[in-house]
Coordinates of C-alpha atoms in Angstrom, one line a residue:
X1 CA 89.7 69.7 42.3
X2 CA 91.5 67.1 44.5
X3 CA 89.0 66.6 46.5
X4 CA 86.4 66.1 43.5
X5 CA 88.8 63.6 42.6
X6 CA 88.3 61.9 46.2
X7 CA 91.7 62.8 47.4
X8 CA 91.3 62.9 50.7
X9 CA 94.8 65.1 52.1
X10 CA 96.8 67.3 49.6
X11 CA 100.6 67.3 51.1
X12 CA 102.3 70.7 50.2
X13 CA 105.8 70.5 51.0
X14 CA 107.0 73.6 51.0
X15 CA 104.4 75.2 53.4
X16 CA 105.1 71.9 55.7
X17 CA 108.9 73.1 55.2
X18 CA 108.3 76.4 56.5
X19 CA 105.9 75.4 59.6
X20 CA 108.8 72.8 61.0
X21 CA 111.4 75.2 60.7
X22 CA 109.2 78.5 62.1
X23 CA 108.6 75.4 65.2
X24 CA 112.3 75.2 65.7
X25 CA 113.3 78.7 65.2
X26 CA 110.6 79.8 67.9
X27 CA 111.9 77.6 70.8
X28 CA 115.3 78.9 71.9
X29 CA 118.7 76.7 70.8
X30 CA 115.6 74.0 69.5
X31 CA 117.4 71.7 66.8
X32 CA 114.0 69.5 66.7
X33 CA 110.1 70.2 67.6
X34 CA 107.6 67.7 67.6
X35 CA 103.9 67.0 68.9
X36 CA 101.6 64.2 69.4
X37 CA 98.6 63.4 70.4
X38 CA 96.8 66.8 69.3
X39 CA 99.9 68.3 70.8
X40 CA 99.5 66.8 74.1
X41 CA 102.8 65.2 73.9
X42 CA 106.0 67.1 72.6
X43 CA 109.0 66.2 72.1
X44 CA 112.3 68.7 71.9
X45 CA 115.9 68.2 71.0
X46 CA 118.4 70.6 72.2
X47 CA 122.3 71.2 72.9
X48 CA 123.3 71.5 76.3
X49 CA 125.6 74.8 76.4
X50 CA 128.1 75.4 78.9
X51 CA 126.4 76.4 82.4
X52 CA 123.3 74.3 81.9
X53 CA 122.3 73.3 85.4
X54 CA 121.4 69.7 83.4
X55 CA 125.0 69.6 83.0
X56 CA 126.1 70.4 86.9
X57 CA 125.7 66.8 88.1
X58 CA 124.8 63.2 87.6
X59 CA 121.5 62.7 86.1
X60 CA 120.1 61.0 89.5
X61 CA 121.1 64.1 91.3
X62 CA 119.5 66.7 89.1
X63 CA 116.6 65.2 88.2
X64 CA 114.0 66.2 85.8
X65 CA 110.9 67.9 86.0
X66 CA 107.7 66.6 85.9
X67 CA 106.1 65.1 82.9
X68 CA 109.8 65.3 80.9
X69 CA 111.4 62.0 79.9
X70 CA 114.5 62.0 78.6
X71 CA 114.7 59.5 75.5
X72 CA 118.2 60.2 74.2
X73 CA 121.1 61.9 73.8
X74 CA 123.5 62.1 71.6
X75 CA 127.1 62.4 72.1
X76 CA 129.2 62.4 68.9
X77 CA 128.2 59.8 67.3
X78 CA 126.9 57.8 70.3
X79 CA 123.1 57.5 71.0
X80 CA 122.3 56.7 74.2
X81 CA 119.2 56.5 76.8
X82 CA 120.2 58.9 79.4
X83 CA 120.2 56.8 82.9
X84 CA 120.6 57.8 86.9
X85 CA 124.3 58.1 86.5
X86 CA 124.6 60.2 83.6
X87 CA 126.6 63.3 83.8
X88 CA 125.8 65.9 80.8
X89 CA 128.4 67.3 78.8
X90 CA 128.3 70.7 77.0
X91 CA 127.7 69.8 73.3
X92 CA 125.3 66.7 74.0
X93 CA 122.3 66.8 72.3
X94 CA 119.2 66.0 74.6
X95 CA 115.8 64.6 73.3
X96 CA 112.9 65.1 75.5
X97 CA 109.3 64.0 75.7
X98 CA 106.6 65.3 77.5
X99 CA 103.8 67.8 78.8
X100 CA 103.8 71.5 77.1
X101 CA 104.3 72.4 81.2
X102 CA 107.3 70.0 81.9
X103 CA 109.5 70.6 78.6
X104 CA 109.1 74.5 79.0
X105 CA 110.4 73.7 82.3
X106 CA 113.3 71.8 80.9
X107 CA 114.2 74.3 78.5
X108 CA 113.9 77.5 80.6
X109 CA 115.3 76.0 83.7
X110 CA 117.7 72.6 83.0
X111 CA 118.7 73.9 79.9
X112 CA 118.8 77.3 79.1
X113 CA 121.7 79.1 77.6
X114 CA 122.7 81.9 80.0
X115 CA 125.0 83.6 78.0
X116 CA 122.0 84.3 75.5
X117 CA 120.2 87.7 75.7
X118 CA 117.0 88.0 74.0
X119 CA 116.9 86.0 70.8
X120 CA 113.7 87.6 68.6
X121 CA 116.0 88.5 65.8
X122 CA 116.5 86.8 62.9
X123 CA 118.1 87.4 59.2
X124 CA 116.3 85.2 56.5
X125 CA 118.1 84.2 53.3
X126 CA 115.3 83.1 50.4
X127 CA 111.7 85.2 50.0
X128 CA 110.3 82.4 47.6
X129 CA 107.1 80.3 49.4
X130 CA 109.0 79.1 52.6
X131 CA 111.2 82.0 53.8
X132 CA 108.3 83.9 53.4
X133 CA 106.0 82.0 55.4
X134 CA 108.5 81.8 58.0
X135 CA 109.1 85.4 58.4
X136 CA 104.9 86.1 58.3
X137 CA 105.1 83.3 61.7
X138 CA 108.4 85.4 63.3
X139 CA 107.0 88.7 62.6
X140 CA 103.3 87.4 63.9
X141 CA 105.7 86.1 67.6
X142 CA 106.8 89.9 68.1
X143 CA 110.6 88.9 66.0
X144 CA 112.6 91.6 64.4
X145 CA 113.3 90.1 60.8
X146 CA 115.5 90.8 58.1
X147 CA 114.5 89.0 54.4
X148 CA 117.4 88.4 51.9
X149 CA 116.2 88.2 48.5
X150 CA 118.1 88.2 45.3
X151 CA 114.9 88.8 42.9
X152 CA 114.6 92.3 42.5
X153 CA 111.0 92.3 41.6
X154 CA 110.3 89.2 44.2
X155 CA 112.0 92.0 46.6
X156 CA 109.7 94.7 45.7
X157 CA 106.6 92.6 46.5
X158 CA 107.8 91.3 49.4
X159 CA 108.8 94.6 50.8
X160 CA 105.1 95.6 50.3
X161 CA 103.3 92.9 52.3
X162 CA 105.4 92.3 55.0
X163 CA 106.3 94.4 57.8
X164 CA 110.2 94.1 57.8
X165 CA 113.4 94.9 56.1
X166 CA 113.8 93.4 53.0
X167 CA 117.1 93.7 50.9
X168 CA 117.6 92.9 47.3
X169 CA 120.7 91.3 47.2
X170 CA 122.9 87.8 47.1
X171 CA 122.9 85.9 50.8
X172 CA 126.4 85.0 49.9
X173 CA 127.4 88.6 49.6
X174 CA 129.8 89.4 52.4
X175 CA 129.4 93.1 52.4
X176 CA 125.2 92.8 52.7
X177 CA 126.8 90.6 55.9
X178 CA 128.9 93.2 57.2
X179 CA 126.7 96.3 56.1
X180 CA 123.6 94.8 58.1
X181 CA 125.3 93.5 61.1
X182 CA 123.7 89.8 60.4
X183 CA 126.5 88.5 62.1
X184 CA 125.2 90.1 65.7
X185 CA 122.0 88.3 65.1
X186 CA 121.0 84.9 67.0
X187 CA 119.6 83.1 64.2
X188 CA 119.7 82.7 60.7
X189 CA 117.6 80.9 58.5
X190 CA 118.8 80.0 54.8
X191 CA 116.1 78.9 52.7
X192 CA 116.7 79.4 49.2
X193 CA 115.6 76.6 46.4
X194 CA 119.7 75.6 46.4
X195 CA 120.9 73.6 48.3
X196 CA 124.8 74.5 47.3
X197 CA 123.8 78.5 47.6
X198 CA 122.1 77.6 51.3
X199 CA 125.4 75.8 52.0
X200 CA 127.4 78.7 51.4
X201 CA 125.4 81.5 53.3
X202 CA 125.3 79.1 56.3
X203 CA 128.8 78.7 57.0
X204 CA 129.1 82.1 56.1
X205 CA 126.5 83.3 58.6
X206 CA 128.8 80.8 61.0
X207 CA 132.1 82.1 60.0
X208 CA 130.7 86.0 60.6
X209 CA 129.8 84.4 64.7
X210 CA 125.6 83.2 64.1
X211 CA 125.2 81.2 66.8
X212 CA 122.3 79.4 65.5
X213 CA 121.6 78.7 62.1
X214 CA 118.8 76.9 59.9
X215 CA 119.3 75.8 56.7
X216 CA 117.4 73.8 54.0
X217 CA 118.5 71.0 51.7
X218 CA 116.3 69.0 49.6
X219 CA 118.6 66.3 48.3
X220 CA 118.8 63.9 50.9
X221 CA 122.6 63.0 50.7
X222 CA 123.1 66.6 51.4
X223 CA 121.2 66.6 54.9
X224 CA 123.9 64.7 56.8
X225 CA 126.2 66.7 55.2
X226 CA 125.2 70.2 56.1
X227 CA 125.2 68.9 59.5
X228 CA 128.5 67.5 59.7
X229 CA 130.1 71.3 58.2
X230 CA 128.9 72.9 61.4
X231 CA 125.1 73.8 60.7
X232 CA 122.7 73.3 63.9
X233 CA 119.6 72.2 62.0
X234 CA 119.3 71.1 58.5
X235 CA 115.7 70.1 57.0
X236 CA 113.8 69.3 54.0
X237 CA 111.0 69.9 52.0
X238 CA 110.8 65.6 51.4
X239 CA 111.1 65.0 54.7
X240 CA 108.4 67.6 56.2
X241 CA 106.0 65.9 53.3
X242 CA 107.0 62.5 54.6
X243 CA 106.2 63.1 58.1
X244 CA 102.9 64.7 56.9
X245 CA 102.0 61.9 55.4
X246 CA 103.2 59.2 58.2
X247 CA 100.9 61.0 60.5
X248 CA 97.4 61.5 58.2
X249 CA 98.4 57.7 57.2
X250 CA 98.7 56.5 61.1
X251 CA 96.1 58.5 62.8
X252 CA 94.1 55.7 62.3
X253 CA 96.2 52.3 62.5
X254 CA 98.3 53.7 65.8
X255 CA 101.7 52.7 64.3
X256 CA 104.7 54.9 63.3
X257 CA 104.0 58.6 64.0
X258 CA 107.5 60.0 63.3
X259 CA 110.7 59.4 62.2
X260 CA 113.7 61.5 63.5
X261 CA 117.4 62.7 63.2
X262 CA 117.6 61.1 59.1
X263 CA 115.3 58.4 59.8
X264 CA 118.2 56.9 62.7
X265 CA 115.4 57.1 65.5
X266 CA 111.0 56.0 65.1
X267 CA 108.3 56.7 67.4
X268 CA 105.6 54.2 68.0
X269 CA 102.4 54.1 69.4
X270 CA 101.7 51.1 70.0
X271 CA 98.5 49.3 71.9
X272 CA 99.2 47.4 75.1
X273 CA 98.5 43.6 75.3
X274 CA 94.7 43.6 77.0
X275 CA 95.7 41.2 79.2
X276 CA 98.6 42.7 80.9
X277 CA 98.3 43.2 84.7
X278 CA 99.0 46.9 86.0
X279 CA 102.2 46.8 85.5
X280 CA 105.5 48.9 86.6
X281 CA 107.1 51.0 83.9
X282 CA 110.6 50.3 85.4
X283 CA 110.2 47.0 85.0
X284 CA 109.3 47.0 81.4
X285 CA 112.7 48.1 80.4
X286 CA 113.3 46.8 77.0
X287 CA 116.9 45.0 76.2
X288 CA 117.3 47.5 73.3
X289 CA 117.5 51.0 72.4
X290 CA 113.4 51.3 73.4
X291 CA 111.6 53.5 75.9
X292 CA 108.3 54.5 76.4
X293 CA 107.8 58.5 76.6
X294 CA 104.2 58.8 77.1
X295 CA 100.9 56.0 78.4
X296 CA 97.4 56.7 76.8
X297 CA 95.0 55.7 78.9
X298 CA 90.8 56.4 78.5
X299 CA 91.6 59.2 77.1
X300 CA 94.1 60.9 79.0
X301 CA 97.6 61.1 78.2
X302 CA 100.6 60.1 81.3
X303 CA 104.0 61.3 81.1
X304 CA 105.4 58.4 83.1
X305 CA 108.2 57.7 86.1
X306 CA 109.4 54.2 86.7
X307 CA 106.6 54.1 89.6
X308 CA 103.8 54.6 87.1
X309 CA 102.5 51.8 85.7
X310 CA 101.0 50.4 82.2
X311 CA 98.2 47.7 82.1
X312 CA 96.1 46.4 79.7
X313 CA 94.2 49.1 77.2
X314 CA 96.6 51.3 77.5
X315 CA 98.3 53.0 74.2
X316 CA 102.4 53.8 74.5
X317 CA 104.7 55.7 72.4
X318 CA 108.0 54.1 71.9
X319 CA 110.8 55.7 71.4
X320 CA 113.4 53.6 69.7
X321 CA 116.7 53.1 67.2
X322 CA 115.2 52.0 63.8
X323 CA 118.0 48.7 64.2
X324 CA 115.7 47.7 67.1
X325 CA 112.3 48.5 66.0
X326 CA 111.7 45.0 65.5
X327 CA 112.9 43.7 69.0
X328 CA 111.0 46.7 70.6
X329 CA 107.9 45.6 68.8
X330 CA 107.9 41.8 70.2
X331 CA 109.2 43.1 73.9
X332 CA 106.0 45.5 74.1
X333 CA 103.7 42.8 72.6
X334 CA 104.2 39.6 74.1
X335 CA 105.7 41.1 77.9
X336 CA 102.6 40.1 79.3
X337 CA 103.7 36.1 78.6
X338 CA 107.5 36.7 79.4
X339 CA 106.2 37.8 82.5
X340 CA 104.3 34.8 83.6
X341 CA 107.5 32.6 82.6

């Protein structure tokens, strides 16, 4: 019918809901997954954990590995771009861009969490469109998965079609915590249509010793929230239907492709000036919070290092503050005449 009607995209939010948080849940300690460029350019945020060889020495000692740039990290409330002299501290959160090859490498390697055994468990709290879809994509990656669902006939159902536990009860009920062991499980992901009621079972999942927990929020004053009592990733049906729609709207005007942690970071993909000169990337370092993560060029997509250059024709994405989008914008677009000054 919407397409009779010439719609041309029909944005469901709650499936969008479940497919960012079955992204995040799949990728160890992830508290962010993103991809560009038909998913030739990904970008992960993650916490380093005490042990992390990113986290044994300056940044210009350790290095990175091929076709990663780090774009920020985040220290309290401090956002920074992470520079040659940068020693990582456990609890930093890390964003990344780069090649599927080089951010596995990152993750496995740089940042992995050794004290961590096999983490394909998980204990979902809400069997309504999203919890459900998310346990179909765990169950489908070989994960052991426990659905918590307080509709008894809902329950029932559920129990039929999918091959996992599933217990009728309250997420909030301590002794279906206890009873079930939930609390010996890596990950838990509350996903209920309540935001108060998701509240609760997270930081009971966190007081029972869940390391890593998920939880949903659709009011948006409530996002920052969640975040701030403790839980690792908090997201929303609005926001997973606002980044749908950024990216069908700028597939075709190259602009803003994503907007991340509450809308406090953008990415950009900008198009080079065609008269720029091949030109260093180390010495296109904007006076802002700006740096470019990946070059487009003829096709092919370039996960740079400050000896890589950028000339006219190329394509960038920008990563950058939202307070210095603007400034980013008129560095990248008029360089070519700064540099002739």
């Amino acid at each position: 019918l919407a397409f009779s009607l010439g719609i041309d995209r029909v944005i469901l939010p709650a499936e969008k809901l479940a497919k960012e948080i079955l992204s995040i849940v799949l990728i160890p300690g992830a508290l962010n997954v993103e991809a560009f460029e038909g998913g030739r350019v990904r970008l992960v945020k993650k916490e380093v954990k005490e042990g992390a060889h990113i986290a044994s020495g300056d940044l210009r000692t350790i290095g990175v590995p091929k076709g990663v740039v780090l774009v920020m990290c985040r220290r309290g409330e401090e956002i920074f771009i992470p520079q040659g002299d940068t020693h990582f501290q456990p609890g930093d959160q890390i964003t990344a861009m780069g090649a599927a090859k080089g951010i596995n490498k990152l993750l496995t390697r740089f940042l992995r969490d050794r004290s961590r055994k096999d983490p394909r468990r998980s204990t979902i709290v809400g069997g309504g469109v999203v919890g459900t879809a998310v346990a179909r994509g765990l169950l489908a990656a070989g994960w052991k998965v426990k659905l918590i669902e307080s509709d008894e006939s809902r329950a029932t159902d559920l129990a039929a079609e999918l091959d996992c536990m599933v217990i009728h009860g309250d997420g909030t009920d301590i002794s279906i915590f206890e009873e079930e062991h939930i609390g010996e499980d890596p990950v838990l992901v509350a996903v209920t249509s309540n935001d108060e009621k998701n509240l609760l079972v997270s930081l009971l999942a966190k007081q029972e010793g869940v390391p890593r927990i998920v939880t949903r929020a659709d009011k948006a004053t409530n996002e920052r929230l969640f975040e701030r009592a403790g839980i690792d990733v908090v997201r929303s049906a609005q926001g997973a239907a606002i980044n749908s729609v950024l990216r069908a709207i700028n597939a075709s005007d190259k602009d803003l492709i994503a907007e991340l942690d509450h809308g406090d970071v953008k990415v950009l993909r900008l198009d080079v000036p065609e008269d720029l000169q091949p030109t260093p990337l180390k010495e296109m370092r904007a006076p802002v919070f700006a740096i470019v993560g990946a070059v487009m060029r003829g096709g092919k997509v370039i996960i740079p290092q400050g000896s890589d250059t950028v000339q006219g024709g190329d394509s960038i994405l920008v990563f950058c503050a939202s307070e210095d989008e603007e400034t980013a914008r008129h560095f990248f677009d008029t360089f070519p005449s700064r540099t002739e000054a």
